[in-house]
Coordinates of C-alpha atoms in Angstrom, one line a residue:
Chain A
M1 CA 52.6 80.2 137.0
R2 CA 50.5 78.4 134.0
P3 CA 52.4 76.9 131.3
L4 CA 52.5 78.6 128.0
F5 CA 51.3 75.6 126.2
E6 CA 49.6 72.4 127.7
R7 CA 51.1 70.0 125.2
V8 CA 53.9 70.8 122.8
V9 CA 54.9 68.3 120.2
I10 CA 58.5 68.6 118.9
A11 CA 58.8 66.9 115.6
G12 CA 62.6 66.4 115.2
V13 CA 64.4 66.2 118.6
G14 CA 67.8 67.2 117.1
L15 CA 70.0 69.8 118.3
I16 CA 67.6 72.4 118.0
G17 CA 64.5 70.5 119.0
G18 CA 66.1 68.7 121.8
S19 CA 67.6 71.9 123.1
L20 CA 64.1 73.5 122.9
G21 CA 62.4 70.6 124.7
M22 CA 65.1 70.9 127.4
A23 CA 64.5 74.6 127.9
L24 CA 60.6 74.3 127.9
R25 CA 60.9 71.5 130.6
R26 CA 63.4 73.2 132.7
R27 CA 61.3 76.3 132.8
K28 CA 58.2 74.8 133.1
L29 CA 56.9 76.3 130.1
A30 CA 54.8 73.3 128.5
G31 CA 52.6 70.8 130.4
E32 CA 53.9 68.2 128.5
V33 CA 56.7 67.7 125.7
V34 CA 56.1 65.1 123.3
G35 CA 59.0 63.9 120.9
F36 CA 58.1 62.7 117.6
G37 CA 60.4 61.7 114.7
R38 CA 61.6 59.0 112.3
G39 CA 64.6 57.6 114.3
R40 CA 63.8 55.8 117.5
P41 CA 67.4 55.7 118.8
N42 CA 67.5 59.6 118.7
L43 CA 64.1 59.7 120.4
E44 CA 65.5 57.5 123.1
V45 CA 68.4 59.7 123.6
A46 CA 66.3 62.8 123.8
L47 CA 64.1 61.0 126.6
A48 CA 67.3 60.3 128.4
Q49 CA 68.6 63.7 128.1
G50 CA 65.4 65.0 129.5
A51 CA 64.4 66.9 126.4
I52 CA 60.9 65.1 126.2
D53 CA 58.4 63.7 128.6
R54 CA 57.6 60.8 126.2
F55 CA 57.8 60.0 122.6
T56 CA 56.0 58.3 119.7
Q57 CA 56.5 57.5 116.1
D58 CA 52.7 57.6 115.7
A59 CA 51.3 61.0 114.3
A60 CA 47.9 60.6 116.0
E61 CA 49.3 59.6 119.3
A62 CA 51.7 62.5 119.2
A63 CA 49.4 65.3 118.1
T64 CA 46.2 64.5 119.9
G65 CA 45.4 67.3 122.2
A66 CA 48.7 69.3 121.2
D67 CA 48.4 73.0 121.3
L68 CA 51.7 73.8 119.9
L69 CA 53.6 71.7 117.2
V70 CA 57.2 72.6 116.7
L71 CA 58.6 71.3 113.2
A72 CA 62.2 71.1 114.1
V73 CA 62.9 68.9 111.0
P74 CA 65.1 69.5 107.9
V75 CA 63.5 72.2 105.7
R76 CA 62.3 70.0 103.1
S77 CA 60.4 67.7 105.4
I78 CA 58.5 70.5 107.4
A79 CA 55.3 70.5 105.1
R80 CA 55.1 66.6 105.1
V81 CA 55.4 66.4 108.9
A82 CA 52.9 69.2 109.4
T83 CA 50.6 67.3 107.1
D84 CA 50.9 64.2 109.1
L85 CA 50.4 65.8 112.6
L86 CA 48.0 68.6 111.9
P87 CA 44.7 66.6 111.6
H88 CA 45.3 65.4 115.1
A89 CA 46.1 68.5 116.8
A90 CA 43.9 70.8 119.0
A91 CA 41.3 72.9 117.0
E92 CA 43.2 76.2 117.9
A93 CA 46.9 74.7 117.7
L94 CA 49.8 76.9 116.8
V95 CA 52.3 75.6 114.5
T96 CA 55.9 76.9 114.2
D97 CA 59.1 75.6 112.8
A98 CA 62.8 76.1 113.2
G99 CA 63.9 76.1 109.7
S100 CA 66.9 78.1 108.4
V101 CA 65.0 79.1 105.1
K102 CA 61.7 80.9 105.4
A103 CA 60.2 81.8 102.2
P104 CA 59.3 78.2 100.9
V105 CA 58.2 77.1 104.3
V106 CA 55.9 79.9 104.7
A107 CA 54.7 79.6 101.1
A108 CA 53.9 75.9 102.0
L109 CA 52.1 76.3 105.1
D110 CA 50.6 79.6 105.0
G111 CA 47.6 78.2 103.1
V112 CA 47.4 74.9 104.6
I113 CA 47.1 76.0 108.2
T114 CA 43.9 78.0 108.7
P115 CA 42.2 79.6 111.5
P116 CA 41.6 79.1 114.1
R117 CA 44.8 77.3 113.8
A118 CA 47.8 79.4 112.7
F119 CA 51.5 79.1 111.5
V120 CA 54.2 81.4 112.5
G121 CA 57.7 80.8 110.8
S122 CA 60.4 80.9 113.2
H123 CA 64.1 80.5 112.9
P124 CA 66.0 80.6 116.2
I125 CA 69.5 81.5 115.0
A126 CA 71.4 79.1 117.3
G127 CA 73.3 76.0 116.8
T128 CA 76.7 74.4 116.8
E129 CA 78.0 72.1 114.1
K130 CA 76.9 69.1 115.8
S131 CA 73.6 67.4 115.4
G132 CA 71.1 64.9 117.0
A133 CA 69.6 64.9 120.6
A134 CA 73.0 64.0 122.1
A135 CA 74.3 67.4 121.1
A136 CA 71.4 69.4 122.7
F137 CA 71.7 71.5 125.8
P138 CA 69.2 73.7 127.4
T139 CA 70.9 77.0 127.2
L140 CA 71.4 76.9 123.3
F141 CA 69.2 79.8 122.7
E142 CA 70.2 82.2 125.4
G143 CA 70.9 85.6 124.3
E144 CA 70.7 84.5 120.6
R145 CA 68.4 85.9 118.0
C146 CA 65.2 84.4 116.7
I147 CA 63.5 85.7 113.6
L148 CA 59.6 85.3 113.1
T149 CA 58.3 85.5 109.7
P150 CA 54.6 86.1 109.8
T151 CA 52.5 87.2 106.7
A152 CA 49.8 89.6 106.2
S153 CA 47.4 86.8 107.1
T154 CA 49.0 85.4 110.3
P155 CA 47.0 86.6 113.4
A156 CA 48.9 88.9 115.6
S157 CA 47.8 86.7 118.7
A158 CA 49.6 83.9 117.1
V159 CA 52.7 86.0 116.5
R160 CA 52.7 87.1 120.0
R161 CA 52.5 83.7 121.7
I162 CA 55.2 82.2 119.3
G163 CA 57.3 85.2 120.1
E164 CA 56.7 84.6 123.8
L165 CA 57.8 81.0 123.5
W166 CA 61.2 81.9 122.0
Q167 CA 61.7 84.9 124.4
R168 CA 61.0 82.7 127.4
V169 CA 63.9 80.3 126.3
G170 CA 66.2 83.3 126.4
M171 CA 66.1 84.6 122.8
R172 CA 65.7 87.9 121.3
V173 CA 62.9 88.0 118.9
E174 CA 62.5 90.0 115.7
V175 CA 60.0 90.0 113.0
M176 CA 61.1 90.1 109.4
E177 CA 59.8 89.5 105.9
P178 CA 60.4 85.9 104.9
G179 CA 62.2 87.1 101.9
D180 CA 64.5 89.5 103.9
H181 CA 65.1 86.6 106.3
D182 CA 66.4 84.4 103.4
R183 CA 68.6 87.1 101.9
L184 CA 70.1 87.9 105.3
L185 CA 70.8 84.4 106.4
A186 CA 72.3 83.4 102.8
L187 CA 74.9 86.1 103.6
V188 CA 75.7 85.4 107.3
S189 CA 75.2 81.7 107.4
H190 CA 74.7 79.8 104.2
L191 CA 77.5 81.5 102.4
P192 CA 80.0 80.8 105.3
H193 CA 79.0 77.3 105.3
L194 CA 79.5 76.9 101.6
A195 CA 82.9 78.6 101.9
A196 CA 84.0 76.3 104.5
W197 CA 83.2 73.4 102.5
A198 CA 84.9 74.8 99.4
L199 CA 87.9 75.6 101.4
I200 CA 88.2 72.0 102.5
D201 CA 87.8 70.9 99.1
A202 CA 90.6 73.2 97.7
I203 CA 92.8 71.6 100.3
E204 CA 91.8 67.9 100.8
G205 CA 92.9 66.4 97.6
E206 CA 96.3 68.1 97.6
R207 CA 99.7 66.5 98.6
V208 CA 102.8 68.4 99.2
G209 CA 106.0 66.1 99.0
G210 CA 103.6 63.3 100.0
R211 CA 102.2 65.2 103.0
D212 CA 98.5 65.6 103.6
P213 CA 98.1 69.4 104.2
L214 CA 95.2 68.9 106.4
A215 CA 97.4 67.2 109.0
Y216 CA 99.3 70.5 109.2
S217 CA 96.2 72.9 110.0
G218 CA 96.6 75.2 112.8
G219 CA 93.9 77.0 114.8
G220 CA 93.1 79.3 111.7
L221 CA 92.0 76.6 109.3
R222 CA 90.4 74.5 112.3
D223 CA 88.1 77.6 113.2
T224 CA 87.5 78.5 109.6
T225 CA 86.2 75.1 108.8
R226 CA 84.5 74.3 111.9
I227 CA 81.0 74.6 110.4
A228 CA 82.1 72.2 107.6
S229 CA 81.5 69.3 110.0
S230 CA 77.6 70.4 109.8
H231 CA 75.0 68.0 108.8
P232 CA 74.9 67.4 105.1
E233 CA 71.1 66.5 104.7
M234 CA 70.1 69.6 106.6
W235 CA 72.5 71.9 104.5
R236 CA 71.6 70.4 101.2
D237 CA 68.2 71.3 101.9
I238 CA 69.2 74.9 103.0
F239 CA 71.4 75.5 99.9
V240 CA 68.7 74.2 97.5
D241 CA 65.7 75.7 99.3
N242 CA 67.3 79.1 99.3
R243 CA 68.9 78.7 96.0
A244 CA 68.5 82.0 94.5
E245 CA 69.8 84.0 97.5
C246 CA 72.6 81.5 98.0
V247 CA 73.6 81.6 94.3
R248 CA 73.6 85.5 94.5
A249 CA 75.8 85.5 97.8
I250 CA 78.1 83.0 96.2
D251 CA 78.6 85.0 93.0
E252 CA 79.4 87.9 95.5
L253 CA 82.0 85.8 97.3
A254 CA 83.5 84.8 93.9
E255 CA 83.9 88.5 92.9
R256 CA 85.5 89.4 96.1
I257 CA 88.0 86.7 95.9
A258 CA 89.0 87.5 92.4
R259 CA 89.6 91.0 93.5
L260 CA 91.7 90.0 96.4
R261 CA 93.6 87.7 93.9
K262 CA 94.3 90.5 91.5
L263 CA 95.9 92.4 94.3
V264 CA 98.0 89.5 95.4
A265 CA 99.0 88.5 91.7
E266 CA 99.9 92.0 90.8
D267 CA 102.0 92.6 93.9
D268 CA 100.0 95.6 94.9
G269 CA 101.0 95.5 98.6
E270 CA 99.7 99.0 99.4
A271 CA 96.2 98.4 98.0
L272 CA 96.2 94.9 99.6
E273 CA 97.0 96.2 103.1
R274 CA 94.4 98.9 102.7
E275 CA 91.8 96.3 101.9
L276 CA 92.7 93.8 104.6
D277 CA 92.7 96.8 107.0
R278 CA 89.3 97.9 105.9
L279 CA 88.0 94.2 106.2
R280 CA 89.7 93.8 109.4
Q281 CA 87.6 96.8 110.7
A282 CA 84.4 95.7 109.0
R283 CA 84.8 92.3 110.8
S284 CA 84.7 94.1 114.3
R285 CA 80.9 94.9 113.4
I286 CA 80.2 91.1 114.3
P287 CA 78.8 91.0 117.7
A288 CA 81.0 89.3 120.5
P289 CA 79.9 85.8 121.4
R290 CA 77.4 85.6 124.4
D291 CA 78.2 83.5 127.2
R292 CA 75.4 81.0 127.2
G293 CA 77.3 78.0 128.7
N294 CA 77.5 76.3 125.4
P295 CA 79.6 73.2 126.0
A296 CA 80.4 72.7 122.3
Chain B
M1 CA 121.7 73.1 133.4
R2 CA 123.6 75.6 131.1
P3 CA 121.3 77.7 128.8
L4 CA 121.1 76.9 125.1
F5 CA 122.3 80.3 124.3
E6 CA 124.0 83.1 126.3
R7 CA 122.3 86.1 124.8
V8 CA 119.4 86.0 122.6
V9 CA 118.3 89.0 120.6
I10 CA 114.7 88.9 119.7
A11 CA 113.9 91.3 117.0
G12 CA 110.4 92.1 116.9
V13 CA 108.6 91.2 120.3
G14 CA 105.2 90.9 118.9
L15 CA 102.8 87.8 119.6
I16 CA 105.8 85.4 118.4
G17 CA 108.8 87.1 119.5
G18 CA 107.3 87.9 122.8
S19 CA 105.9 84.4 123.4
L20 CA 109.2 83.0 122.5
G21 CA 110.9 85.5 125.1
M22 CA 108.6 84.5 127.8
A23 CA 108.9 80.6 127.1
L24 CA 113.0 81.2 126.9
R25 CA 112.9 83.1 130.3
R26 CA 110.5 80.8 131.9
R27 CA 112.4 77.7 131.0
K28 CA 115.8 79.4 131.7
L29 CA 116.9 78.6 128.0
A30 CA 118.9 81.9 127.5
G31 CA 121.4 83.7 129.7
E32 CA 119.6 86.9 128.6
V33 CA 116.8 87.9 126.3
V34 CA 117.3 91.2 124.6
G35 CA 114.5 92.9 122.8
F36 CA 114.9 94.9 119.8
G37 CA 112.3 96.8 117.5
R38 CA 110.8 99.7 116.1
G39 CA 108.3 100.7 118.6
R40 CA 109.3 101.7 122.1
P41 CA 105.8 101.2 123.7
N42 CA 105.7 97.7 122.5
L43 CA 109.1 96.9 123.8
E44 CA 107.9 98.3 127.2
V45 CA 105.0 96.1 127.3
A46 CA 107.3 93.1 126.3
L47 CA 109.5 94.2 129.3
A48 CA 106.5 94.5 131.6
Q49 CA 105.3 91.3 130.4
G50 CA 108.4 89.5 131.3
A51 CA 109.2 88.5 127.7
I52 CA 112.6 90.3 127.6
D53 CA 115.5 91.1 130.3
R54 CA 116.0 94.4 128.7
F55 CA 115.4 96.2 125.3
T56 CA 117.3 98.6 123.1
Q57 CA 116.6 100.3 119.9
D58 CA 120.3 100.6 118.9
A59 CA 121.5 97.6 116.7
A60 CA 125.1 97.4 118.1
E61 CA 123.9 97.6 121.6
A62 CA 121.3 94.9 121.0
A63 CA 123.6 92.4 119.1
T64 CA 126.9 92.8 120.8
G65 CA 127.7 89.4 122.3
A66 CA 124.6 87.8 120.9
D67 CA 125.0 84.1 120.1
L68 CA 121.3 83.8 118.7
L69 CA 119.4 86.3 116.6
V70 CA 115.5 85.7 116.3
L71 CA 114.2 87.6 113.4
A72 CA 110.5 87.7 114.5
V73 CA 109.6 90.7 112.3
P74 CA 107.2 90.8 109.3
V75 CA 108.8 88.7 106.3
R76 CA 109.6 91.7 104.3
S77 CA 111.7 93.3 107.0
I78 CA 113.7 90.2 107.9
A79 CA 116.6 90.8 105.6
R80 CA 116.9 94.4 106.6
V81 CA 117.0 93.5 110.3
A82 CA 119.3 90.7 109.6
T83 CA 121.9 93.4 108.0
D84 CA 121.4 95.7 110.8
L85 CA 122.1 93.3 113.6
L86 CA 124.6 90.9 112.1
P87 CA 127.7 92.9 112.1
H88 CA 127.6 93.3 115.9
A89 CA 126.7 89.8 116.7
A90 CA 129.1 87.1 118.1
A91 CA 131.4 85.5 115.5
E92 CA 129.7 82.2 115.6
A93 CA 126.1 83.6 115.9
L94 CA 123.1 81.6 114.9
V95 CA 120.2 83.5 113.2
T96 CA 116.7 82.2 112.7
D97 CA 113.3 83.8 111.8
A98 CA 109.9 83.1 112.5
G99 CA 108.4 83.9 109.1
S100 CA 105.2 82.4 107.5
V101 CA 106.9 82.4 104.1
K102 CA 110.3 80.5 103.7
A103 CA 111.5 80.6 100.1
P104 CA 112.3 84.5 99.8
V105 CA 113.6 84.5 103.3
V106 CA 116.1 81.7 102.7
A107 CA 117.1 83.0 99.4
A108 CA 117.7 86.5 101.1
L109 CA 119.8 85.3 104.0
D110 CA 121.4 82.0 102.8
G111 CA 124.2 83.8 100.9
V112 CA 124.5 86.8 103.4
I113 CA 125.1 84.7 106.5
T114 CA 128.2 82.7 106.1
P115 CA 130.2 80.3 108.2
P116 CA 131.1 80.3 111.1
R117 CA 127.7 82.0 111.3
A118 CA 124.7 80.3 110.1
F119 CA 121.0 80.9 109.4
V120 CA 118.4 78.3 109.6
G121 CA 114.7 79.3 108.4
S122 CA 112.1 78.6 111.0
H123 CA 108.4 78.7 111.0
P124 CA 106.6 78.0 114.4
I125 CA 103.2 77.3 113.4
A126 CA 101.4 79.0 116.2
G127 CA 99.7 82.1 116.7
T128 CA 96.4 83.7 117.1
E129 CA 94.7 86.6 115.4
K130 CA 96.0 88.9 118.0
S131 CA 99.3 90.7 117.6
G132 CA 101.8 92.7 119.6
A133 CA 103.7 91.9 123.0
A134 CA 100.4 92.4 125.1
A135 CA 99.0 89.2 123.3
A136 CA 101.9 87.0 124.0
F137 CA 102.0 84.2 126.4
P138 CA 104.5 81.6 127.2
T139 CA 102.7 78.4 126.2
L140 CA 101.9 79.7 122.7
F141 CA 104.2 77.0 121.1
E142 CA 103.4 74.0 123.3
G143 CA 102.5 71.0 121.2
E144 CA 102.5 73.1 118.0
R145 CA 104.6 72.2 115.0
C146 CA 107.7 74.2 113.9
I147 CA 109.0 73.7 110.4
L148 CA 112.8 74.2 109.8
T149 CA 113.9 74.8 106.1
P150 CA 117.6 74.5 105.9
T151 CA 119.3 74.4 102.6
A152 CA 122.0 72.2 101.2
S153 CA 124.7 74.7 102.6
T154 CA 123.2 74.9 106.2
P155 CA 125.7 73.3 108.7
A156 CA 123.9 70.3 110.4
S157 CA 125.0 71.4 113.9
A158 CA 123.2 74.7 113.2
V159 CA 120.0 73.0 112.3
R160 CA 120.3 70.7 115.5
R161 CA 120.7 73.8 117.8
I162 CA 117.7 75.7 116.2
G163 CA 115.7 72.6 116.2
E164 CA 116.6 72.2 120.0
L165 CA 115.5 75.8 120.5
W166 CA 111.9 75.2 119.4
Q167 CA 111.6 71.6 120.8
R168 CA 112.6 73.2 124.3
V169 CA 109.6 75.5 124.2
G170 CA 107.4 72.7 123.4
M171 CA 107.2 72.3 119.6
R172 CA 107.3 69.4 117.3
V173 CA 110.1 70.1 114.9
E174 CA 110.1 68.9 111.2
V175 CA 112.5 69.7 108.3
M176 CA 111.3 70.5 104.9
E177 CA 112.3 72.2 101.7
P178 CA 111.4 75.9 101.6
G179 CA 109.2 75.6 98.6
D180 CA 107.3 72.6 100.1
H181 CA 106.9 74.7 103.1
D182 CA 105.4 77.6 101.2
R183 CA 103.0 75.3 99.0
L184 CA 101.9 73.6 102.3
L185 CA 101.3 76.9 104.2
A186 CA 99.5 78.7 101.1
L187 CA 97.0 75.8 101.6
V188 CA 96.4 75.6 105.2
S189 CA 97.1 79.0 106.4
H190 CA 97.2 81.7 103.7
L191 CA 94.3 80.5 101.8
P192 CA 91.9 80.3 104.8
H193 CA 93.0 83.8 105.7
L194 CA 92.1 85.2 102.4
A195 CA 88.8 83.2 102.3
A196 CA 88.0 84.9 105.5
W197 CA 88.7 88.2 104.5
A198 CA 86.8 87.6 101.2
L199 CA 83.8 86.5 103.1
I200 CA 83.8 89.7 105.2
D201 CA 84.1 91.6 101.9
A202 CA 81.1 89.7 100.2
I203 CA 78.9 90.6 103.3
E204 CA 80.1 93.9 104.8
G205 CA 78.8 96.3 102.0
E206 CA 75.3 94.6 101.8
R207 CA 72.2 95.9 103.5
V208 CA 69.0 93.9 103.9
G209 CA 65.9 96.1 104.4
G210 CA 68.3 98.4 106.0
R211 CA 69.9 96.0 108.3
D212 CA 73.6 95.4 108.6
P213 CA 74.1 91.6 107.9
L214 CA 77.1 91.4 110.0
A215 CA 75.1 92.4 113.2
Y216 CA 73.2 89.1 112.6
S217 CA 76.1 86.8 112.7
G218 CA 76.1 83.6 114.7
G219 CA 79.0 81.6 115.9
G220 CA 79.4 80.2 112.3
L221 CA 80.4 83.3 110.9
R222 CA 82.3 84.5 113.8
D223 CA 84.6 81.5 113.8
T224 CA 84.9 81.3 110.1
T225 CA 86.1 85.0 109.9
R226 CA 88.0 84.9 113.3
I227 CA 91.3 85.2 111.3
A228 CA 90.1 88.2 109.4
S229 CA 91.1 90.2 112.5
S230 CA 94.8 89.4 111.7
H231 CA 97.5 91.8 111.2
P232 CA 97.1 93.5 107.8
E233 CA 100.8 94.4 107.3
M234 CA 102.0 91.1 108.3
W235 CA 99.6 89.5 106.0
R236 CA 100.2 91.8 103.1
D237 CA 103.8 90.5 103.3
I238 CA 102.8 86.8 103.5
F239 CA 100.3 87.0 100.6
V240 CA 102.9 89.0 98.4
D241 CA 106.0 87.1 99.4
N242 CA 104.0 83.8 98.7
R243 CA 102.5 85.1 95.6
A244 CA 102.7 82.2 93.3
E245 CA 101.5 79.6 95.7
C246 CA 98.9 81.9 97.0
V247 CA 97.4 82.6 93.6
R248 CA 97.6 78.9 92.8
A249 CA 95.7 77.9 96.0
I250 CA 93.2 80.9 95.4
D251 CA 92.4 79.5 91.9
E252 CA 91.9 76.1 93.4
L253 CA 89.4 77.5 95.9
A254 CA 87.5 79.5 93.1
E255 CA 87.1 76.4 91.2
R256 CA 85.6 74.5 94.1
I257 CA 83.4 77.3 94.9
A258 CA 82.2 77.3 91.3
R259 CA 81.6 73.5 91.4
L260 CA 79.6 73.8 94.6
R261 CA 77.7 76.7 93.0
K262 CA 76.8 74.6 90.1
L263 CA 75.2 72.0 92.2
V264 CA 73.2 74.6 94.0
A265 CA 72.2 76.4 90.9
E266 CA 71.0 73.2 89.2
D267 CA 69.3 72.0 92.2
D268 CA 71.3 68.8 92.3
G269 CA 70.6 67.9 95.9
E270 CA 71.8 64.5 95.7
A271 CA 75.1 65.3 94.3
L272 CA 75.3 68.4 96.8
E273 CA 74.8 66.2 99.8
R274 CA 77.3 63.5 98.7
E275 CA 79.9 66.4 98.2
L276 CA 79.1 67.9 101.7
D277 CA 79.2 64.5 103.2
R278 CA 82.6 63.8 101.6
L279 CA 84.0 67.3 102.6
R280 CA 82.6 66.8 106.2
Q281 CA 84.6 63.6 106.4
A282 CA 87.9 65.1 105.0
R283 CA 87.5 67.9 107.5
S284 CA 87.9 65.2 110.2
R285 CA 91.4 64.9 109.1
I286 CA 92.3 68.2 110.7
P287 CA 94.0 67.2 114.0
A288 CA 92.1 68.2 117.3
P289 CA 93.3 71.3 119.0
R290 CA 95.8 70.7 121.8
D291 CA 95.4 72.2 125.0
R292 CA 98.2 74.7 125.5
G293 CA 96.8 77.1 127.9
N294 CA 95.9 79.6 125.1
P295 CA 93.9 82.5 126.7
A296 CA 93.0 83.7 123.2

């Protein structure tokens, strides 16, 4: 079968970019996968891991002849990397990203990338708290969701081809308004990350009879704060770029904490139990994890 | 080798009580393990699981000849169950519990249980979000911490024997003031539970373009809220019985959330990244999980 793309440039071969490269190569979906990035050591890891066929730190060398650019760099760097690579890419090259915030990325690239080229915003909702090519694995995407955020001006054929890209590495693809995406992710991803960091913050400075409370953590705190090990630079970008939705979500969380605090402080055990029971039931709406061979 | 105790009554054969029964029987640490509880179906599961040798719902039948009573019932029920069983127990019976809050339990039982009997408060810090005898497994305690909270009036020999009990099922035993225990656990256990429930609360009522955000959860939210599936009645008791420390911890969390919110709202990416990096490092102080064959 013909590969989907002849030459794919993956800019940023971290967890997402590296895993995509592995999946593309394993499934023979790309004629060639070229790694491009700032850090040579990470590119070397990606090469050794089999995530890319070759790498370069030169934009022209990377993008020449490329019919797909995947911008798997932190959200704030996406526009800059696109500007570096785009002049050298094929005339009808498609461009996508893997950013966790979509409205600002779409706004920055929608006007810059024009027919016959096209940009389709992607957010493959997959990941672990780890980062870098060393953490990549080819089944990362399997069974997980990918949200595409085309606009009115995005050619339908481009949406179809980028959708096929993610589908072929195992994802369930869904199309959404960029703003809806950002609101949704603020709730189910950005807010939990902030909560995990705040929880560590509330505990880490305390001492109880000279003891470090964190040393007494069980599985509960460990799981609740797993994502507090996530990449600070990447998450700084996400919070700031999705500022309005994040602040709205944080305010909602603060209000809910205040409500539960009130029930505890007022010793209203009956109402508290009712609430906890309701929330336990709501929590069961979270889909069960899929077995995707995630080693993390 | 002689068993540690001739007849152990486990009141409440849920996750903790049932797992203790399994561990005691497997390691031949008790001549006999008797289950006692409110719910006959759960007692039957415990028997079928091999957590107990027999069960009864009659206090006299349960406690007669017992040299150890383990009160593995919700914190609020501990004193009542002790009062029911104690008159029938052996003259020198020891009593312990497995409650997640210690000051009120110790205060309630310390005066009631008098020499030659003795009460030693225990908190085996082990568990999953599941409950009931069906969730019990004999290796639950292995490698985990157990905190004992004797008072000035607790006989040293009783502390030693209860410590040996938990050690022999695989726990690392540590002695602590009841108040220190409650402050510590409010931080590393009770606060994360409340945060997980509040997080669900902040998300569950929202709709984004008609979509239920919870259906879009990835591994991050799933792990962060795993403990929101915990037992509402048990947790109602914990929050209310450890009210002062929980409120203090909740206020600390609210303050930390407000601080992070400010950095996001003010677009202070540099300070935000510094904070996230600091918290990521602090999070690494949480001990790695021990492999204890936990099937959960």
